[in-house]
XYZ file of C-alpha atoms in Angstrom:
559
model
C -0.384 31.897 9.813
C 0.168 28.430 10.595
C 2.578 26.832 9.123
C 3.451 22.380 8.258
C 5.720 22.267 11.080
C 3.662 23.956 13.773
C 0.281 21.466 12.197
C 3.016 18.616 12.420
C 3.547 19.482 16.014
C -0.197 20.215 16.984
C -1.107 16.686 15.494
C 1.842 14.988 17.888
C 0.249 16.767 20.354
C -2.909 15.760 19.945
C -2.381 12.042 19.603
C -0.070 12.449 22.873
C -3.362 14.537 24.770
C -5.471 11.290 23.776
C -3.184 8.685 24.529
C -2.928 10.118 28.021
C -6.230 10.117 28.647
C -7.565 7.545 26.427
C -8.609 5.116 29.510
C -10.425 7.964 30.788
C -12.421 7.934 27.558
C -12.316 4.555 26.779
C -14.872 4.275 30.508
C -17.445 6.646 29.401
C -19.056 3.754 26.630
C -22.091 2.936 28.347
C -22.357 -0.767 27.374
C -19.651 -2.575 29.503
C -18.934 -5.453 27.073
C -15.036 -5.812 26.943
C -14.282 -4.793 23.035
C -12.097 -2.514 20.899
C -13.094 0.779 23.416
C -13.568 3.975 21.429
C -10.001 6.186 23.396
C -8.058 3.000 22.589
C -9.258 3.127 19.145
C -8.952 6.959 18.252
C -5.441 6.779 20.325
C -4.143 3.901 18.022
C -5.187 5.544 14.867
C -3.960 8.788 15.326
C -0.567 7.475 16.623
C -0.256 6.096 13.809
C 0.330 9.668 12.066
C 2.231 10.380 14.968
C 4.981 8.376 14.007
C 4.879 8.966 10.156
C 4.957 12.952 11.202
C 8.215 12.499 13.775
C 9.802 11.704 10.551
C 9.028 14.706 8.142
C 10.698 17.482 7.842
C 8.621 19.809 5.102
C 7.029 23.001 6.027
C 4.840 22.619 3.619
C 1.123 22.875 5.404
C -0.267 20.830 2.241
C 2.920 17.651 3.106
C 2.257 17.595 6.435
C -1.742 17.449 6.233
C -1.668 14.598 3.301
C 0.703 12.595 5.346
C -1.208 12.753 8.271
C -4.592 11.672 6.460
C -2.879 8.735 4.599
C -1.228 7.360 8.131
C -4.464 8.255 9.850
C -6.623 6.139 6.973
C -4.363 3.209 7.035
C -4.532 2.872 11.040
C -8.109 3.592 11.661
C -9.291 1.243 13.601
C -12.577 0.896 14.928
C -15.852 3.514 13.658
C -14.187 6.538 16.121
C -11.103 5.987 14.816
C -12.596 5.716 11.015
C -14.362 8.919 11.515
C -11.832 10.769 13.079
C -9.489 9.652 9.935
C -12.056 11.003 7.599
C -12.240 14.393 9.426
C -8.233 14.720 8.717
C -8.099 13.064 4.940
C -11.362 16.803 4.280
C -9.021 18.622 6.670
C -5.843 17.533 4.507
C -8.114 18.375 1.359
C -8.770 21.506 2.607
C -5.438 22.444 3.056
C -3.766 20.994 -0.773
C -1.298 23.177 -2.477
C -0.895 25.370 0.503
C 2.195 26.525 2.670
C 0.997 28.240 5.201
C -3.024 28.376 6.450
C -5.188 31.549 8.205
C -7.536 30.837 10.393
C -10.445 30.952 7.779
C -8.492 27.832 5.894
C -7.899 25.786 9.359
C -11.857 25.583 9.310
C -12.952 25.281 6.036
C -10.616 22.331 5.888
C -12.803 21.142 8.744
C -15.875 21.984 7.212
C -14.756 19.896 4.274
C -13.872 16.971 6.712
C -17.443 17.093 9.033
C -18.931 16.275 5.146
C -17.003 13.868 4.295
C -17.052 11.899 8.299
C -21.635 12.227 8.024
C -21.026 11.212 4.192
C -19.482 7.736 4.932
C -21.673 7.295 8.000
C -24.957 4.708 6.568
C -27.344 6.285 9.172
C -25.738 10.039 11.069
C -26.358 9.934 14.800
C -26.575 13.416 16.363
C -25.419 13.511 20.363
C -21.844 11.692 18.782
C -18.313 13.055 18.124
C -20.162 13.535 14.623
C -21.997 16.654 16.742
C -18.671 17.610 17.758
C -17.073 17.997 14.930
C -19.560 19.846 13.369
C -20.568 22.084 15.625
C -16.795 22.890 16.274
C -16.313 23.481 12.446
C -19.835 26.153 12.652
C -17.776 27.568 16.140
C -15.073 27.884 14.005
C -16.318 29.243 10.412
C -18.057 32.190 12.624
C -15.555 33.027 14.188
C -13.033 33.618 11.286
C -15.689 36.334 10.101
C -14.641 38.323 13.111
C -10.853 37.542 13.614
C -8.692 35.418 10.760
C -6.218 35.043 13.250
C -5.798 30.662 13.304
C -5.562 31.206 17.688
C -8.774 32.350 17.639
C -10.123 30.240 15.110
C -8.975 27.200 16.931
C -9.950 28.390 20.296
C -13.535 29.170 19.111
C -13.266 25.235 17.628
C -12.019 24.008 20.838
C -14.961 25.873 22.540
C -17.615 24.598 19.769
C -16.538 21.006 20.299
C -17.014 21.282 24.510
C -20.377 22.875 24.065
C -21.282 20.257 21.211
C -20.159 17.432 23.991
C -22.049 18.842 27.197
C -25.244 18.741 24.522
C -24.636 15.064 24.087
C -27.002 13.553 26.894
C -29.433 15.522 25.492
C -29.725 14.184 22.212
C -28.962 10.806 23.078
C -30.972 9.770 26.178
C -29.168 6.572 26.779
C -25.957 9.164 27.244
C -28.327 10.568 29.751
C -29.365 7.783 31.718
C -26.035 6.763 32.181
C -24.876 10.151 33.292
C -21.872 9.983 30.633
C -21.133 12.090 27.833
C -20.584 10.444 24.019
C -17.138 9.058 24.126
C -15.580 9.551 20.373
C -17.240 13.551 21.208
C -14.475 13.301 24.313
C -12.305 12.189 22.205
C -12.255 14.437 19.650
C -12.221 17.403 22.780
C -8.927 16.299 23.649
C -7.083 15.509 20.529
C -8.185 19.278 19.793
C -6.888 20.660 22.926
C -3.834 19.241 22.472
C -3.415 20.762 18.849
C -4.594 24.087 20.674
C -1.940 24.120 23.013
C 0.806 24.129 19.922
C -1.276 26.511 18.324
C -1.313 29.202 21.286
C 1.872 28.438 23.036
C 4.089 26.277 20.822
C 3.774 23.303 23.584
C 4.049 20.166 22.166
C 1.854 17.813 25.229
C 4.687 15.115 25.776
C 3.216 11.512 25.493
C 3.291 10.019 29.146
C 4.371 5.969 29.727
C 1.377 4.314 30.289
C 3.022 1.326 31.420
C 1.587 -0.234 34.775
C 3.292 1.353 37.955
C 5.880 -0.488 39.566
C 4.099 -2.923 42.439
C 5.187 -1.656 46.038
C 8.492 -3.970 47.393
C 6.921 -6.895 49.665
C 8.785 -8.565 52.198
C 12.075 -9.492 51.559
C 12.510 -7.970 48.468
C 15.054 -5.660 49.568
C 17.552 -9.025 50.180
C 16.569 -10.577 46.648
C 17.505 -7.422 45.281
C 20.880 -6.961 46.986
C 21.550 -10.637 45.936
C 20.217 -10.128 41.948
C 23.005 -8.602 41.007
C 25.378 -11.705 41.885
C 23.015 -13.421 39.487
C 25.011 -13.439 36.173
C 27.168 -16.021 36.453
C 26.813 -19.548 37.134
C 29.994 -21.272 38.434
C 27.850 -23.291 40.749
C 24.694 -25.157 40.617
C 22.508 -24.088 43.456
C 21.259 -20.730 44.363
C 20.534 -21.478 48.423
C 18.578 -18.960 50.274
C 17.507 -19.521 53.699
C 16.080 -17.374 56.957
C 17.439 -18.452 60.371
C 15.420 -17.462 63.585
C 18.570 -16.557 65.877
C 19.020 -18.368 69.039
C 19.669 -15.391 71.888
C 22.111 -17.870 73.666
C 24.631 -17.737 70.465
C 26.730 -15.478 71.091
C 28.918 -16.392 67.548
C 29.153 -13.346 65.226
C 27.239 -13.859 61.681
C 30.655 -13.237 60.016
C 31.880 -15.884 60.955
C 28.698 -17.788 58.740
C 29.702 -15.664 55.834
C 33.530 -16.709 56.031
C 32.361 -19.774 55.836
C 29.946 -19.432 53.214
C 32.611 -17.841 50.701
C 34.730 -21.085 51.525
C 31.858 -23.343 49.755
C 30.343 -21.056 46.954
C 30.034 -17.522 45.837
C 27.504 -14.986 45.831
C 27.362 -14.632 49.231
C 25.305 -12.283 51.009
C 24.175 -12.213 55.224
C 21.955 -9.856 56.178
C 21.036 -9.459 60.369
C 19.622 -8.223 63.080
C 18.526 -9.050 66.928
C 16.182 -11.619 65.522
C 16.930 -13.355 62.071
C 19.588 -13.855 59.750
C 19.202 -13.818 55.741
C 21.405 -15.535 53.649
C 22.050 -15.978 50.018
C 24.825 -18.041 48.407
C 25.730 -19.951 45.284
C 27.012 -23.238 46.381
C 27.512 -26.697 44.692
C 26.463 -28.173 48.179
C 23.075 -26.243 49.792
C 23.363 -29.007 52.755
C 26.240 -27.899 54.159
C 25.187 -23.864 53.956
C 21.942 -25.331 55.382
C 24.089 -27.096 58.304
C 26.267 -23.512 59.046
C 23.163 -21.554 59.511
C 21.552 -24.274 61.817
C 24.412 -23.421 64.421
C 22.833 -20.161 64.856
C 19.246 -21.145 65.507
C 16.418 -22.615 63.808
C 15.360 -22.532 60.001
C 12.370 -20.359 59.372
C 12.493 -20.616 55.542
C 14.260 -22.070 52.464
C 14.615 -21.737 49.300
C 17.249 -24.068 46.712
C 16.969 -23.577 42.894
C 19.129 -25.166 40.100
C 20.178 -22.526 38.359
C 22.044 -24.396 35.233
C 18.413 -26.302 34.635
C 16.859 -22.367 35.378
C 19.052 -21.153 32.833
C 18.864 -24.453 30.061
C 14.618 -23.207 30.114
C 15.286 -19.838 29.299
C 17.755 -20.453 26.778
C 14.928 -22.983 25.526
C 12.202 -20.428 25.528
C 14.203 -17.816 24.115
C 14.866 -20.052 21.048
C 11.254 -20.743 21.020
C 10.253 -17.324 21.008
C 12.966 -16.324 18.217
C 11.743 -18.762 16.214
C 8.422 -17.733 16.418
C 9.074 -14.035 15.367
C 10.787 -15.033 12.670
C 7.866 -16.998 11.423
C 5.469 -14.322 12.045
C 8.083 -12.550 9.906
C 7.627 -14.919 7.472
C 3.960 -14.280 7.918
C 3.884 -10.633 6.125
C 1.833 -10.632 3.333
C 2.814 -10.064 0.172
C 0.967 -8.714 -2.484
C -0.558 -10.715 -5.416
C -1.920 -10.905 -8.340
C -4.968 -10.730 -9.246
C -5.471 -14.217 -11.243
C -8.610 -16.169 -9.746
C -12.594 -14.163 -10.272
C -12.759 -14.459 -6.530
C -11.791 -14.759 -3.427
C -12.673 -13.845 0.594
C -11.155 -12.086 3.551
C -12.335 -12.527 7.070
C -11.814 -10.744 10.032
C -11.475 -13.236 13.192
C -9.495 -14.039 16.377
C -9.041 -17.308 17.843
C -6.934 -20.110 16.148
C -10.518 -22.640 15.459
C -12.346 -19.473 13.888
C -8.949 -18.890 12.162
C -9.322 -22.849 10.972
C -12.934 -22.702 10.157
C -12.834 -19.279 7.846
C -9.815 -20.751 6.020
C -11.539 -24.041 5.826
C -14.454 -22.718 4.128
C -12.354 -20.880 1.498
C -10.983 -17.686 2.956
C -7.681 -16.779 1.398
C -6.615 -14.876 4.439
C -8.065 -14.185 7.986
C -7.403 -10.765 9.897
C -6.561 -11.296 13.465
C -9.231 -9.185 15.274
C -12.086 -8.441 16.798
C -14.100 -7.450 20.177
C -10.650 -5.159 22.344
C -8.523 -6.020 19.191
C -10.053 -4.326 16.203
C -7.750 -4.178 13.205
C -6.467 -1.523 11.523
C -7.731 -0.266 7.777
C -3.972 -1.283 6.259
C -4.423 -5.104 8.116
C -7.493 -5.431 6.253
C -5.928 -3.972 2.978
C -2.653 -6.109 3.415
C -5.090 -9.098 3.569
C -6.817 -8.094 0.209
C -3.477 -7.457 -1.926
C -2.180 -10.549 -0.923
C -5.883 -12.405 -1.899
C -4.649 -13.460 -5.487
C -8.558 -12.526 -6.731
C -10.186 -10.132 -9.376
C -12.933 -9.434 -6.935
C -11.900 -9.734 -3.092
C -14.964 -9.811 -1.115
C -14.143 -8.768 2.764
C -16.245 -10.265 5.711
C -15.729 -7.726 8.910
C -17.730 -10.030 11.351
C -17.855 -7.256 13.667
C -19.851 -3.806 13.420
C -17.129 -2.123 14.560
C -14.899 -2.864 12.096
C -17.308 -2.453 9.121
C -16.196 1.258 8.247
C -12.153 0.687 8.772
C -12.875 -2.216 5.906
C -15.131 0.193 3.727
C -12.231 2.716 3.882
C -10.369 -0.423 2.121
C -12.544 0.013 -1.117
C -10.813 3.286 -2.632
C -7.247 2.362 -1.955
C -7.344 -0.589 -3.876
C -7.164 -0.171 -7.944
C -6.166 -3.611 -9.391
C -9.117 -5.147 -8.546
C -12.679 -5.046 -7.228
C -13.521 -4.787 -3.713
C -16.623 -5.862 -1.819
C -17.660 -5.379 2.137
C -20.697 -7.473 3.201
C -21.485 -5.780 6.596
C -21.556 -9.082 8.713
C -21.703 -7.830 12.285
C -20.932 -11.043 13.801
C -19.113 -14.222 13.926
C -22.045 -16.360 13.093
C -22.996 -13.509 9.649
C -19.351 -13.979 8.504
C -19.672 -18.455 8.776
C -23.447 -17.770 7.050
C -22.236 -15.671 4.140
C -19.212 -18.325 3.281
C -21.221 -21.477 3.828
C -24.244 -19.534 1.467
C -21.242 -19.021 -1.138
C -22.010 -21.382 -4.439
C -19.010 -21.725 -7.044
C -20.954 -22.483 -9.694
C -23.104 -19.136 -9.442
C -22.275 -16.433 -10.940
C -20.729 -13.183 -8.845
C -23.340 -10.566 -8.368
C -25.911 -13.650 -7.546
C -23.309 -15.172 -5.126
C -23.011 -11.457 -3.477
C -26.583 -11.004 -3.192
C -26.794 -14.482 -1.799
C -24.393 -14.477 0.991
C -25.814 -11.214 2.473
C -29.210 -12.307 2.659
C -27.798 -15.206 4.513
C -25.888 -13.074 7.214
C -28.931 -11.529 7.402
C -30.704 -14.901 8.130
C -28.916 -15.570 11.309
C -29.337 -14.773 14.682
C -26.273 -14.719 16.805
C -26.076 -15.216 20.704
C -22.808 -14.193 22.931
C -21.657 -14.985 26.465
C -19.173 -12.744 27.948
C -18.762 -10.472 30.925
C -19.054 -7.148 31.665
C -15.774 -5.066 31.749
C -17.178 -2.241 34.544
C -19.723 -1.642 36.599
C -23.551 -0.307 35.006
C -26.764 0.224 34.333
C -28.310 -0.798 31.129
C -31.693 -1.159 29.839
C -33.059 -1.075 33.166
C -30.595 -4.452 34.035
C -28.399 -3.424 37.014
C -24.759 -4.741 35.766
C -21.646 -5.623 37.888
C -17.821 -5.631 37.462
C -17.078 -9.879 36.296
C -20.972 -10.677 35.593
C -21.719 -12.673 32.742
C -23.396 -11.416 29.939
C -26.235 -13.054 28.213
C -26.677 -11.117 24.608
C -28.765 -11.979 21.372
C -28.227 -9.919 18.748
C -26.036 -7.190 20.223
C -28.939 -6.513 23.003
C -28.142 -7.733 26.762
C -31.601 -9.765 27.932
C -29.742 -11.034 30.879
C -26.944 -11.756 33.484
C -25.827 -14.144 35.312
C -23.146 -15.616 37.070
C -21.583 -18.832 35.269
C -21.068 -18.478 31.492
C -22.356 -22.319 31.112
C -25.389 -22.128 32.591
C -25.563 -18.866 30.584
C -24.691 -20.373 27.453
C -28.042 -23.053 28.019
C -30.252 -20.455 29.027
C -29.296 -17.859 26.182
C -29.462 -20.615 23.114
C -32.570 -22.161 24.658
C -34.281 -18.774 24.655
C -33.073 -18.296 21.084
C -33.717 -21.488 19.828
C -37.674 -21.617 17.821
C -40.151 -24.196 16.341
C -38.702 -23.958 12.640
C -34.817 -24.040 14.072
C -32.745 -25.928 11.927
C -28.799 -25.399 12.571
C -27.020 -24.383 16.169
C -23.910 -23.785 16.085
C -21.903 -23.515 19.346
C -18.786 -21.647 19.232
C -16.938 -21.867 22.741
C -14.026 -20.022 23.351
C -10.740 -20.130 25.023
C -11.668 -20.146 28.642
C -14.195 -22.821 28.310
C -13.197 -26.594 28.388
C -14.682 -29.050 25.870
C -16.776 -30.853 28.879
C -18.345 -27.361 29.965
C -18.749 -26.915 25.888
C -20.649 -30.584 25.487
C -22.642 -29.674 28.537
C -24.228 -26.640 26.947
C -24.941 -28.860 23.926
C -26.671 -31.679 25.859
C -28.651 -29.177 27.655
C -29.467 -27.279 23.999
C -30.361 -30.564 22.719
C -32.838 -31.630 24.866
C -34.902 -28.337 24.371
C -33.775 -28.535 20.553
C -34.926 -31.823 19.778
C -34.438 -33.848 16.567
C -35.388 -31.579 14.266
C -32.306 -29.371 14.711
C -28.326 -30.249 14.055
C -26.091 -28.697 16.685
C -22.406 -28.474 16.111
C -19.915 -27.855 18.481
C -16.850 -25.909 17.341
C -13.607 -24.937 19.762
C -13.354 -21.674 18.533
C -10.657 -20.379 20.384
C -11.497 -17.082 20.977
C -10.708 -14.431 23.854
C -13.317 -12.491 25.468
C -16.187 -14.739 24.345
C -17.340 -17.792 25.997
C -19.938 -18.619 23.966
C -20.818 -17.372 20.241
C -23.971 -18.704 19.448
C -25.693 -19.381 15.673
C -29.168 -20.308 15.376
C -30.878 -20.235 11.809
C-alpha cells in the first residue's frame, strides 16, 4: 500500500526528474518560435506542489493528493502544464477520504484524471501527452487485474506512457517529419519515472542546480582573484593594477617594488616570473606605483579605478533596486469587492501594451506571454482584485487560454468570463469593440466576434535550428508569421516587418496597427510604416504603437 508520505515523496520526485531534464524537453517542440516551452511549463507547475508538499507532514494519502492538485491548479502555466494539473486534481479525486491506496486505486485515480484532462480540452488531439496519459492509465487498470500490488501498477503505467510516446509520430505526422516525439507526452514520461523510482526503491531523484556552469578562468584571473579579497575596504582611492615587461639587465629583486608599494598604499600584491611582473595595490597616488614599476622595465598594461566613486554607484543602485522591490511589494494585489457590473483583465508583457490595455479600460494587466506564460493564481489574483460583478479575462495568447479557464471555478463572488483571444491584436479588438452603454451578454458576444475579425502578423526569430512546413529554418533567422503560420524568413526583422504587413494588408483594409517591440528603435518602427503606407494607401489608418515587448519585433493588426 502506498501511503501520503511515500505519494508526497514520489511527487518531489517527479517535479525534480522534470526539472532536470526539462531543457531536454523543452527542444523537442517542433516550431522554433521562442515562447513559454512545454518542460519549462510542466517543470514550473509541478514545482509549485513541490514546495507546498516539502511542508506537510500528514500521512494521509487523501491530504497529500488534494494539496498537490490545489498547488498544481494554481501554478499551471501554459496548456502542458494545465493538463498535467487536471490529471492530479482526478488523481487527487480518486484518492478522497483515503489513507493508504493499492495499486487498483493509484489508477483509477488516473483514470478519473485522463477524463477530466480530454474533458477540458475544446478539440482532443491524439499523438499528445493526452495519449500518454491515457494509455498509461489502460497499462495500468490491466494490470491491477493481475497483481494489486501499487509497484506493479506503476511500472505497467510507466511502461504504458513510453509505448503511448514512441506511438506519437505516428499519429501526428508533423511529430514525424520532424523526427521528434510529442513533448508534454515526454514530459509526462519523466515526471512518472521519477514517482516510480520512490515507489520501487524509496529514492527521492534530488533536484540538480541548473544554474549556468562557472565560465573557465581567462588570463589573469588567477591575480584578480588573489587581489579580490583585499577588496573590502577602502582607505584609499585608487585600485592601481599594472603588468611590467621585465628588463633582463635589472638585476633589482621585485621585493624591493613591493616594500615600496606597502610604503604608499595597501593591498599590495606582486606576482613574477623570468618575464613580467603583476602588481596590484591600493594607493592614493597610482603615479608614483606607476613610476616604481617603470624601474623594472616597460609597462605592458594598466589599469586605475576609483574605488570610492565604484562604491558611491553601487550603494546608488542598491537603493534603487530596494526601492523597487518594495514597490513591487506594494504591487500585490489585493482582493476586492465586487461593486462595478464589469470589468477586464488582460494578459500582456511590455510596459506600452501594459499602457494601452489599461488605457482602454483594463483594471489589471498580467505580466506574460510568449517564454513567460503566467500562472493560473496570477490570472486569479488579477480577477479578485478587479472590483467587478462580472470580470471578463482576455488571455491574448493560446497558450494561456486553459490556465485562465481553470480561473472560472475558483472564483465564487462573482462571474467569470474567458474570451479566447489568441493574440495581442484579438485582446486590443475585443476592448476597443467593448460599448458601455450595451448591455453584458451583447457586449460579450460583441467583443469576440471582433477578436475574431482580426488578423494578426508577428516578427520574431527562431529559437533553434528546423524544418517546418517545407521552410528550412536556422538558429537567429527572423520569422515572418500571420496568424500563428510561418510563410517566411528572412534576415532583418524590418524589412520583415514591410514584407509581412504588405502581404497581409487587402483591398477593403481599414486599420494597421504596428506594434514594435523592445529591440526595435522608433526610426526602424516609422520605416516599416512608410513602407506599409505606400502599399496601404489612403484608404487605411496605420498607427504606430511602442509596445515594448520582448521576443517580438513586430506584432502586426490588420482589420
Amino acid at each position: 500500500m502506498i501511503n501520503g508520505t511515500c505519494l508526497r515523496n514520489a511527487i518531489i520526485s517527479g517535479a525534480n526528474n522534470i526539472a532536470k531534464y526539462r531543457t531536454e524537453v523543452d527542444e523537442l517542440n517542433i516550431f522554433p518560435v521562442p515562447d513559454g516551452d512545454t518542460g519549462s511549463n510542466m517543470s514550473m507547475t509541478i514545482a509549485a506542489a513541490a514546495r507546498e508538499l516539502s511542508q506537510l507532514e500528514s500521512d494521509s494519502i487523501s491530504d497529500v493528493s488534494q494539496k498537490a492538485a490545489s498547488a498544481l491548479l494554481r501554478g499551471a502555466r501554459g496548456n502542458s502544464g494545465v493538463i498535467l494539473s487536471l490529471l492530479f486534481r482526478g488523481f487527487s479525486k480518486g484518492l478522497e477520504h483515503m489513507d493508504v491506496a493499492d495499486g487498483a486505486s493509484l489508477a483509477n485515480a488516473l483514470g478519473l484524471g485522463v477524463d477530466a484532462a480530454y474533458k477540458a480540452v475544446m478539440k482532443p488531439t491524439e499523438g499528445t501527452m493526452l495519449t500518454v496519459a491515457r494509455v498509461a492509465y489502460e497499462k495500468g487498470k490491466s494490470a491491477a487485474a493481475v497483481d494489486n500490488d501499487p509497484v506493479y501498477v506503476w511500472s505497467a503505467i510507466c511502461e504504458g506512457a513510453e509505448e503511448a510516446l514512441s506511438t506519437t509520430p505516428e499519429l501526428l505526422p508533423v511529430l514525424k517529419k520532424a523526427g521528434v516525439v510529442d513533448a508534454g507526452g515526454k514530459g509526462l514520461c519523466i515526471i512518472f519515472e521519477g514517482m516510480m523510482s520512490v515507489f520501487q526503491d524509496g529514492y527521492i531523484i534530488p533536484r540538480e542546480d541548473t544554474a549556468p556552469a562557472k565560465p573557465a578562468p581567462i588570463e589573469g584571473d588567477f591575480f584578480r582573484n588573489a587581489a579580490a579579497e583585499f577588496d573590502q575596504d577602502i582607505t584609499f582611492t585608487y585600485c592601481t593594477e599594472f603588468i611590467v615587461g621585465r628588463d633582463p639587465e635589472i638585476t633589482t629583486s621585485p621585493l624591493e617594488l613591493r616594500a615600496y608599494l606597502e610604503t604608499i598604499g595597501d593591498c599590495v600584491v606582486v606576482v613574477d616570473d623570468e618575464e613580467i611582473i603583476k602588481v596590484h595595490v591600493h594607493t592614493e597616488n597610482p603615479g608614483n606605483a606607476l613610476q616604481a614599476g617603470l624601474k623594472f622595465g616597460q609597462l605592458l598594461t594598466v589599469k586605475v579605478e576609483n574605488m570610492k566613486e565604484q562604491h558611491r554607484k553601487a550603494a546608488e543602485a542598491n537603493e534603487q533596486a530596494k526601492a523597487e522591490a518594495q514597490a513591487a511589494k506594494a504591487a500585490v494585489l489585493e482582493p476586492a469587492d465586487p461593486t462595478e457590473e464589469i470589468g477586464f483583465v488582460s494578459v500582456a508583457v511590455g510596459d506600452g501594451l501594459h499602457t494601452l490595455f489599461t488605457d482602454l479600460g483594463c483594471a489589471h494587466v498580467v505580466s506574460g506571454g510568449q517564454t513567460m506564460n503566467p500562472s493560473t493564481e496570477d490570472i486569479h489574483a488579477a480577477v479578485l482584485a478587479t472590483p467587478a460583478k462580472t470580470v471578463v479575462i482576455l488571455p491574448n495568447n493560446k497558450n494561456i487560454i486553459l490556465a485562465a479557464e481553470q480561473v472560472v471555478p475558483l472564483v465564487t463572488d462573482r462571474r467569470v468570463v474567458v474570451i479566447p483571444t489568441r493574440t495581442i491584436p484579438q485582446g486590443l479588438a475585443a476592448m476597443l469593440a467593448y460599448d458601455a452603454d450595451l448591455p453584458e451578454e451583447e457586449n460579450i458576444s460583441q467583443m469576440t466576434e471582433a477578436a475574431k475579425g482580426v488578423s494578426t502578423g508577428q516578427v520574431t526569430f527562431a529559437a533553434r535550428n528546423a524544418e517546418f512546413g517545407g521552410i528550412r529554418i536556422r538558429e537567429g533567422d527572423i520569422l515572418g508569421m500571420e496568424n500563428g503560420k510561418l510563410v517566411f524568413t528572412d534576415r532583418d526583422p524590418v524589412k520583415a516587418a514591410i514584407k509581412l504587413t504588405r502581404s497581409m494588408v487587402k483591398r477593403d483594409t481599414s486599420f494597421i496597427t504596428l506594434i514594435y517591440g523592445q529591440d526595435i528603435s522608433e526610426e526602424q518602427a516609422e520605416e516599416v510604416r512608410k513602407h506599409v503606407q505606400s502599399k496601404a494607401g489612403n484608404h487605411a489608418d496605420i498607427t504606430l504603437v511602442n509596445g515594448g515587448q520582448p521576443v517580438y519585433y513586430f506584432i502586426i493588426s490588420v482589420e
